[in-house]
Short mmCIF file of N, CA, C and O in Angstrom, two decimals:
data_model
loop_
_atom_site.label_atom_id
_atom_site.label_comp_id
_atom_site.label_asym_id
_atom_site.label_seq_id
_atom_site.Cartn_x
_atom_site.Cartn_y
_atom_site.Cartn_z
N UNK F 145 0.82 -1.19 0.00
CA UNK F 145 0.00 0.00 0.00
C UNK F 145 0.86 1.24 0.00
O UNK F 145 0.54 2.23 0.59
N UNK F 146 1.98 1.16 -0.64
CA UNK F 146 2.90 2.29 -0.71
C UNK F 146 2.34 3.38 -1.62
O UNK F 146 1.58 3.11 -2.53
N UNK F 147 2.75 4.60 -1.34
CA UNK F 147 2.39 5.72 -2.21
C UNK F 147 3.37 5.74 -3.37
O UNK F 147 4.55 5.48 -3.20
N UNK F 148 2.90 6.06 -4.54
CA UNK F 148 3.76 6.07 -5.73
C UNK F 148 3.73 7.44 -6.39
O UNK F 148 2.70 8.10 -6.43
N UNK F 149 4.88 7.85 -6.94
CA UNK F 149 4.96 9.07 -7.73
C UNK F 149 4.91 8.67 -9.21
O UNK F 149 5.54 7.70 -9.61
N UNK F 150 4.18 9.43 -10.01
CA UNK F 150 4.10 9.10 -11.42
C UNK F 150 5.28 9.67 -12.21
O UNK F 150 5.55 9.24 -13.31
N UNK F 151 5.96 10.65 -11.67
CA UNK F 151 7.11 11.26 -12.34
C UNK F 151 8.28 11.30 -11.36
O UNK F 151 8.12 11.03 -10.19
N UNK F 152 9.43 11.66 -11.87
CA UNK F 152 10.61 11.75 -11.02
C UNK F 152 10.47 12.92 -10.05
O UNK F 152 10.16 14.03 -10.46
N UNK F 153 10.66 12.65 -8.78
CA UNK F 153 10.57 13.70 -7.77
C UNK F 153 11.84 14.54 -7.78
O UNK F 153 12.94 14.05 -8.04
N UNK F 154 11.69 15.82 -7.50
CA UNK F 154 12.82 16.73 -7.39
C UNK F 154 13.43 16.63 -5.99
O UNK F 154 14.63 16.72 -5.82
N UNK F 155 12.59 16.42 -4.99
CA UNK F 155 13.02 16.32 -3.60
C UNK F 155 12.61 14.95 -3.06
O UNK F 155 11.45 14.58 -3.14
N UNK F 156 13.57 14.20 -2.54
CA UNK F 156 13.30 12.91 -1.90
C UNK F 156 13.80 13.00 -0.47
O UNK F 156 14.94 13.41 -0.23
N UNK F 157 12.96 12.63 0.48
CA UNK F 157 13.35 12.66 1.89
C UNK F 157 13.04 11.33 2.54
O UNK F 157 12.05 10.69 2.22
N UNK F 158 13.90 10.90 3.45
CA UNK F 158 13.71 9.69 4.23
C UNK F 158 13.62 10.08 5.69
O UNK F 158 14.42 10.89 6.16
N UNK F 159 12.65 9.54 6.41
CA UNK F 159 12.54 9.91 7.81
C UNK F 159 11.46 9.13 8.53
O UNK F 159 10.88 8.18 8.00
N UNK F 160 11.20 9.54 9.76
CA UNK F 160 10.19 8.92 10.60
C UNK F 160 8.93 9.75 10.56
O UNK F 160 8.87 10.83 11.15
N UNK F 161 7.89 9.30 9.86
CA UNK F 161 6.66 10.06 9.80
C UNK F 161 5.91 9.97 11.12
O UNK F 161 5.94 8.94 11.80
N UNK F 162 5.27 11.04 11.48
CA UNK F 162 4.43 11.08 12.68
C UNK F 162 3.03 11.51 12.27
O UNK F 162 2.85 12.22 11.29
N UNK F 163 2.06 11.10 13.05
CA UNK F 163 0.70 11.56 12.85
C UNK F 163 0.38 12.53 13.98
O UNK F 163 0.39 12.15 15.15
N UNK F 164 0.15 13.78 13.64
CA UNK F 164 -0.24 14.78 14.62
C UNK F 164 -1.75 14.75 14.76
O UNK F 164 -2.47 14.82 13.76
N UNK F 165 -2.24 14.63 15.99
CA UNK F 165 -3.67 14.70 16.27
C UNK F 165 -3.90 15.98 17.05
O UNK F 165 -3.32 16.19 18.11
N UNK F 166 -4.74 16.86 16.50
CA UNK F 166 -5.00 18.16 17.10
C UNK F 166 -6.41 18.15 17.67
O UNK F 166 -7.37 17.83 16.96
N UNK F 167 -6.52 18.48 18.97
CA UNK F 167 -7.84 18.47 19.62
C UNK F 167 -7.81 19.38 20.84
O UNK F 167 -6.76 19.57 21.45
N UNK F 168 -8.95 19.93 21.16
CA UNK F 168 -9.10 20.66 22.42
C UNK F 168 -9.45 19.65 23.49
O UNK F 168 -10.33 18.81 23.30
N UNK F 169 -8.74 19.73 24.64
CA UNK F 169 -8.97 18.77 25.71
C UNK F 169 -9.16 19.50 27.04
O UNK F 169 -8.82 20.67 27.18
N UNK F 170 -9.67 18.77 28.00
CA UNK F 170 -9.80 19.26 29.36
C UNK F 170 -8.52 18.93 30.13
O UNK F 170 -7.82 17.97 29.81
N UNK F 171 -8.23 19.72 31.15
CA UNK F 171 -7.03 19.49 31.95
C UNK F 171 -7.04 18.11 32.60
O UNK F 171 -5.99 17.50 32.81
N UNK F 172 -8.21 17.58 32.87
CA UNK F 172 -8.34 16.26 33.48
C UNK F 172 -7.65 15.19 32.64
O UNK F 172 -7.07 14.25 33.17
N UNK F 173 -7.70 15.32 31.32
CA UNK F 173 -7.06 14.34 30.45
C UNK F 173 -5.55 14.36 30.64
O UNK F 173 -4.90 13.32 30.69
N UNK F 174 -4.98 15.54 30.77
CA UNK F 174 -3.54 15.63 31.02
C UNK F 174 -3.18 14.92 32.32
O UNK F 174 -2.22 14.15 32.38
N UNK F 175 -3.95 15.20 33.36
CA UNK F 175 -3.70 14.59 34.67
C UNK F 175 -3.82 13.08 34.59
O UNK F 175 -2.97 12.35 35.12
N UNK F 176 -4.85 12.58 33.92
CA UNK F 176 -5.09 11.14 33.82
C UNK F 176 -3.93 10.41 33.17
O UNK F 176 -3.60 9.29 33.53
N UNK F 177 -3.27 11.05 32.21
CA UNK F 177 -2.15 10.42 31.51
C UNK F 177 -0.79 10.88 32.03
O UNK F 177 0.25 10.55 31.44
N UNK F 178 -0.77 11.65 33.12
CA UNK F 178 0.50 12.08 33.70
C UNK F 178 1.27 13.04 32.81
O UNK F 178 2.49 12.99 32.76
N UNK F 179 0.55 13.91 32.11
CA UNK F 179 1.17 14.86 31.19
C UNK F 179 1.06 16.28 31.72
O UNK F 179 0.21 16.57 32.56
N UNK F 180 1.93 17.14 31.23
CA UNK F 180 1.89 18.56 31.59
C UNK F 180 1.76 19.39 30.32
O UNK F 180 2.29 19.03 29.27
N UNK F 181 1.08 20.51 30.45
CA UNK F 181 0.88 21.42 29.33
C UNK F 181 2.22 21.96 28.82
O UNK F 181 3.13 22.21 29.62
N UNK F 182 2.36 22.09 27.51
CA UNK F 182 3.55 22.67 26.87
C UNK F 182 4.83 21.88 27.11
O UNK F 182 5.91 22.45 27.26
N UNK F 183 4.72 20.56 27.16
CA UNK F 183 5.90 19.72 27.30
C UNK F 183 5.83 18.59 26.27
O UNK F 183 4.78 18.33 25.69
N UNK F 184 6.93 17.94 26.06
CA UNK F 184 6.99 16.76 25.19
C UNK F 184 7.51 15.60 26.02
O UNK F 184 8.38 15.77 26.87
N UNK F 185 6.95 14.42 25.79
CA UNK F 185 7.40 13.22 26.50
C UNK F 185 7.51 12.07 25.52
O UNK F 185 6.88 12.07 24.47
N UNK F 186 8.32 11.09 25.89
CA UNK F 186 8.39 9.85 25.13
C UNK F 186 7.16 9.04 25.52
O UNK F 186 6.92 8.78 26.69
N UNK F 187 6.35 8.65 24.54
CA UNK F 187 5.13 7.89 24.82
C UNK F 187 5.50 6.54 25.44
O UNK F 187 6.46 5.89 25.05
N UNK F 188 4.70 6.17 26.43
CA UNK F 188 4.87 4.89 27.11
C UNK F 188 3.60 4.07 26.94
O UNK F 188 2.61 4.56 26.41
N UNK F 189 3.64 2.84 27.38
CA UNK F 189 2.48 1.95 27.27
C UNK F 189 1.24 2.58 27.89
O UNK F 189 0.14 2.46 27.36
N UNK F 190 1.38 3.31 28.99
CA UNK F 190 0.23 3.92 29.66
C UNK F 190 -0.43 5.00 28.81
O UNK F 190 -1.56 5.38 29.06
N UNK F 191 0.28 5.51 27.80
CA UNK F 191 -0.28 6.54 26.93
C UNK F 191 -1.04 5.94 25.73
O UNK F 191 -1.71 6.68 25.01
N UNK F 192 -0.94 4.64 25.51
CA UNK F 192 -1.52 4.01 24.32
C UNK F 192 -3.00 4.37 24.12
O UNK F 192 -3.40 4.73 23.02
N UNK F 193 -3.86 4.33 25.15
CA UNK F 193 -5.27 4.66 24.93
C UNK F 193 -5.51 6.13 24.58
O UNK F 193 -6.55 6.48 24.03
N UNK F 194 -4.55 6.98 24.87
CA UNK F 194 -4.70 8.42 24.63
C UNK F 194 -4.96 8.72 23.15
O UNK F 194 -5.77 9.58 22.82
N UNK F 195 -4.28 8.03 22.25
CA UNK F 195 -4.37 8.34 20.83
C UNK F 195 -5.78 8.14 20.29
O UNK F 195 -6.32 8.99 19.60
N UNK F 196 -6.39 6.99 20.62
CA UNK F 196 -7.75 6.74 20.17
C UNK F 196 -8.72 7.72 20.83
O UNK F 196 -9.67 8.19 20.19
N UNK F 197 -8.47 8.03 22.09
CA UNK F 197 -9.33 8.99 22.80
C UNK F 197 -9.27 10.36 22.14
O UNK F 197 -10.30 11.01 21.90
N UNK F 198 -8.07 10.82 21.81
CA UNK F 198 -7.92 12.12 21.14
C UNK F 198 -8.59 12.11 19.77
O UNK F 198 -9.31 13.04 19.42
N UNK F 199 -8.34 11.06 19.00
CA UNK F 199 -8.89 10.99 17.64
C UNK F 199 -10.42 10.97 17.65
O UNK F 199 -11.05 11.42 16.71
N UNK F 200 -11.02 10.48 18.74
CA UNK F 200 -12.46 10.40 18.83
C UNK F 200 -13.15 11.64 19.36
O UNK F 200 -14.38 11.70 19.41
N UNK F 201 -12.38 12.65 19.76
CA UNK F 201 -12.98 13.86 20.30
C UNK F 201 -13.64 14.69 19.20
O UNK F 201 -13.13 14.75 18.07
N UNK F 202 -14.76 15.35 19.53
CA UNK F 202 -15.41 16.23 18.54
C UNK F 202 -14.43 17.33 18.09
O UNK F 202 -13.75 17.93 18.91
N UNK F 203 -14.35 17.54 16.80
CA UNK F 203 -13.50 18.60 16.26
C UNK F 203 -12.03 18.22 16.12
O UNK F 203 -11.23 19.01 15.63
N UNK F 204 -11.66 17.01 16.54
CA UNK F 204 -10.25 16.58 16.40
C UNK F 204 -9.93 16.37 14.93
O UNK F 204 -10.76 15.95 14.14
N UNK F 205 -8.70 16.68 14.55
CA UNK F 205 -8.26 16.45 13.18
C UNK F 205 -6.81 16.01 13.19
O UNK F 205 -6.10 16.19 14.17
N UNK F 206 -6.39 15.38 12.11
CA UNK F 206 -5.05 14.81 12.01
C UNK F 206 -4.31 15.39 10.81
O UNK F 206 -4.93 15.80 9.83
N UNK F 207 -2.99 15.38 10.92
CA UNK F 207 -2.14 15.79 9.81
C UNK F 207 -0.80 15.09 9.93
O UNK F 207 -0.40 14.70 11.02
N UNK F 208 -0.14 14.91 8.79
CA UNK F 208 1.18 14.32 8.79
C UNK F 208 2.15 15.24 9.51
O UNK F 208 2.04 16.46 9.40
N UNK F 209 3.07 14.67 10.25
CA UNK F 209 4.02 15.48 11.00
C UNK F 209 5.38 14.83 11.09
O UNK F 209 5.66 13.84 10.43
N UNK F 210 6.20 15.39 11.93
CA UNK F 210 7.58 14.97 12.04
C UNK F 210 8.44 15.92 11.23
O UNK F 210 7.99 16.49 10.23
N UNK F 211 9.66 16.12 11.67
CA UNK F 211 10.53 17.13 11.05
C UNK F 211 10.72 16.92 9.55
O UNK F 211 10.56 17.84 8.76
N UNK F 212 11.03 15.70 9.13
CA UNK F 212 11.32 15.45 7.72
C UNK F 212 10.05 15.58 6.87
O UNK F 212 10.06 16.24 5.83
N UNK F 213 8.95 14.98 7.32
CA UNK F 213 7.72 15.07 6.55
C UNK F 213 7.23 16.52 6.48
O UNK F 213 6.76 16.97 5.43
N UNK F 214 7.35 17.28 7.55
CA UNK F 214 6.97 18.69 7.51
C UNK F 214 7.83 19.47 6.51
O UNK F 214 7.34 20.35 5.80
N UNK F 215 9.11 19.12 6.43
CA UNK F 215 10.00 19.79 5.47
C UNK F 215 9.58 19.47 4.03
O UNK F 215 9.58 20.35 3.16
N UNK F 216 9.20 18.22 3.78
CA UNK F 216 8.75 17.82 2.44
C UNK F 216 7.44 18.54 2.10
O UNK F 216 7.25 19.00 0.97
N UNK F 217 6.55 18.64 3.07
CA UNK F 217 5.28 19.34 2.85
C UNK F 217 5.55 20.80 2.49
O UNK F 217 4.91 21.36 1.59
N UNK F 218 6.49 21.43 3.17
CA UNK F 218 6.84 22.82 2.87
C UNK F 218 7.44 22.94 1.47
O UNK F 218 7.11 23.86 0.71
N UNK F 219 8.33 22.01 1.12
CA UNK F 219 8.94 22.03 -0.22
C UNK F 219 7.88 21.85 -1.30
O UNK F 219 7.90 22.55 -2.32
N UNK F 220 6.95 20.94 -1.07
CA UNK F 220 5.87 20.71 -2.04
C UNK F 220 5.04 21.99 -2.22
O UNK F 220 4.69 22.36 -3.33
N UNK F 221 4.75 22.64 -1.13
CA UNK F 221 3.98 23.90 -1.20
C UNK F 221 4.75 24.97 -1.98
O UNK F 221 4.19 25.67 -2.82
N UNK F 222 6.07 25.08 -1.72
CA UNK F 222 6.87 26.09 -2.41
C UNK F 222 7.02 25.79 -3.90
O UNK F 222 6.99 26.70 -4.72
N UNK F 223 7.16 24.52 -4.26
CA UNK F 223 7.34 24.15 -5.66
C UNK F 223 6.04 24.26 -6.46
O UNK F 223 6.09 24.43 -7.68
N UNK F 224 4.91 24.13 -5.81
CA UNK F 224 3.60 24.29 -6.45
C UNK F 224 3.43 23.41 -7.69
O UNK F 224 2.80 23.82 -8.66
N UNK F 225 4.03 22.23 -7.68
CA UNK F 225 3.96 21.30 -8.81
C UNK F 225 3.71 19.90 -8.25
O UNK F 225 4.60 19.32 -7.63
N UNK F 226 2.51 19.36 -8.41
CA UNK F 226 2.21 18.04 -7.84
C UNK F 226 3.24 16.98 -8.22
O UNK F 226 3.70 16.92 -9.36
N UNK F 227 3.62 16.15 -7.26
CA UNK F 227 4.53 15.04 -7.51
C UNK F 227 6.00 15.39 -7.55
O UNK F 227 6.81 14.55 -7.88
N UNK F 228 6.37 16.62 -7.21
CA UNK F 228 7.79 16.98 -7.26
C UNK F 228 8.53 16.65 -5.97
O UNK F 228 9.73 16.82 -5.89
N UNK F 229 7.80 16.20 -4.97
CA UNK F 229 8.45 15.76 -3.73
C UNK F 229 8.03 14.33 -3.44
O UNK F 229 6.96 13.88 -3.84
N UNK F 230 8.89 13.63 -2.72
CA UNK F 230 8.58 12.25 -2.32
C UNK F 230 9.14 12.03 -0.92
O UNK F 230 10.16 12.63 -0.54
N UNK F 231 8.47 11.17 -0.18
CA UNK F 231 8.86 10.87 1.19
C UNK F 231 8.82 9.37 1.39
O UNK F 231 7.89 8.71 0.92
N UNK F 232 9.81 8.82 2.07
CA UNK F 232 9.81 7.40 2.39
C UNK F 232 10.05 7.24 3.89
O UNK F 232 10.92 7.90 4.46
N UNK F 233 9.24 6.43 4.50
CA UNK F 233 9.36 6.15 5.93
C UNK F 233 8.49 4.96 6.26
O UNK F 233 7.72 4.49 5.42
N UNK F 234 8.58 4.46 7.44
CA UNK F 234 7.83 3.28 7.85
C UNK F 234 6.69 3.65 8.79
O UNK F 234 6.85 4.51 9.64
N UNK F 235 5.57 2.98 8.61
CA UNK F 235 4.42 3.12 9.51
C UNK F 235 3.92 1.72 9.84
O UNK F 235 4.30 0.74 9.20
N UNK F 236 3.05 1.65 10.82
CA UNK F 236 2.49 0.37 11.22
C UNK F 236 1.38 -0.07 10.29
O UNK F 236 1.24 0.42 9.16
N UNK F 237 0.55 -0.98 10.78
CA UNK F 237 -0.54 -1.52 9.98
C UNK F 237 -1.89 -1.25 10.63
O UNK F 237 -2.85 -1.98 10.40
N UNK F 238 -1.98 -0.20 11.43
CA UNK F 238 -3.22 0.10 12.14
C UNK F 238 -3.97 1.25 11.48
O UNK F 238 -3.55 1.78 10.45
N UNK F 239 -5.07 1.64 12.07
CA UNK F 239 -5.91 2.72 11.53
C UNK F 239 -5.16 4.05 11.50
O UNK F 239 -5.40 4.87 10.62
N UNK F 240 -4.25 4.27 12.45
CA UNK F 240 -3.50 5.52 12.46
C UNK F 240 -2.56 5.60 11.26
O UNK F 240 -2.35 6.68 10.70
N UNK F 241 -1.99 4.48 10.85
CA UNK F 241 -1.15 4.45 9.64
C UNK F 241 -1.98 4.78 8.41
O UNK F 241 -1.55 5.53 7.54
N UNK F 242 -3.20 4.23 8.36
CA UNK F 242 -4.11 4.54 7.24
C UNK F 242 -4.44 6.03 7.21
O UNK F 242 -4.46 6.65 6.15
N UNK F 243 -4.68 6.60 8.39
CA UNK F 243 -4.99 8.04 8.48
C UNK F 243 -3.80 8.86 7.99
O UNK F 243 -3.98 9.82 7.24
N UNK F 244 -2.59 8.47 8.40
CA UNK F 244 -1.40 9.20 7.96
C UNK F 244 -1.26 9.12 6.44
O UNK F 244 -1.00 10.15 5.78
N UNK F 245 -1.44 7.95 5.87
CA UNK F 245 -1.35 7.83 4.40
C UNK F 245 -2.39 8.72 3.72
O UNK F 245 -2.08 9.38 2.73
N UNK F 246 -3.61 8.71 4.25
CA UNK F 246 -4.67 9.56 3.67
C UNK F 246 -4.29 11.04 3.74
O UNK F 246 -4.52 11.79 2.80
N UNK F 247 -3.73 11.46 4.88
CA UNK F 247 -3.31 12.86 5.04
C UNK F 247 -2.26 13.24 4.02
O UNK F 247 -2.32 14.29 3.39
N UNK F 248 -1.27 12.36 3.84
CA UNK F 248 -0.17 12.65 2.91
C UNK F 248 -0.69 12.67 1.47
O UNK F 248 -0.33 13.54 0.69
N UNK F 249 -1.56 11.75 1.13
CA UNK F 249 -2.12 11.70 -0.23
C UNK F 249 -2.92 12.96 -0.54
O UNK F 249 -2.94 13.42 -1.69
N UNK F 250 -3.60 13.50 0.45
CA UNK F 250 -4.48 14.66 0.21
C UNK F 250 -3.71 15.95 -0.01
O UNK F 250 -4.28 16.93 -0.46
N UNK F 251 -2.44 15.97 0.33
CA UNK F 251 -1.65 17.18 0.15
C UNK F 251 -0.97 17.13 -1.17
O UNK F 251 -0.02 17.27 -1.58
#
């Protein structure tokens, strides 16, 4: 289920793709998962349910993320020519991987 380019890409990047989930939450959710506002943490097993919970919130939306993928997205926007950028990275086989592929395809 790999994404394919129909023409030669001008920019090729390799990296670790991330799925950013954006949602408004209550402070209680931070407390429940042992998180603090405006910080970054390495996800642990106890955080696993958080992702589905966030994705299911009203108004939540997802986008491709990670430093390399964000750079490719910016390059694609600047070049204004479909298919001139390409990205390769590994994802799992779950619904979040499908969402990430859909996000990348739509840009």
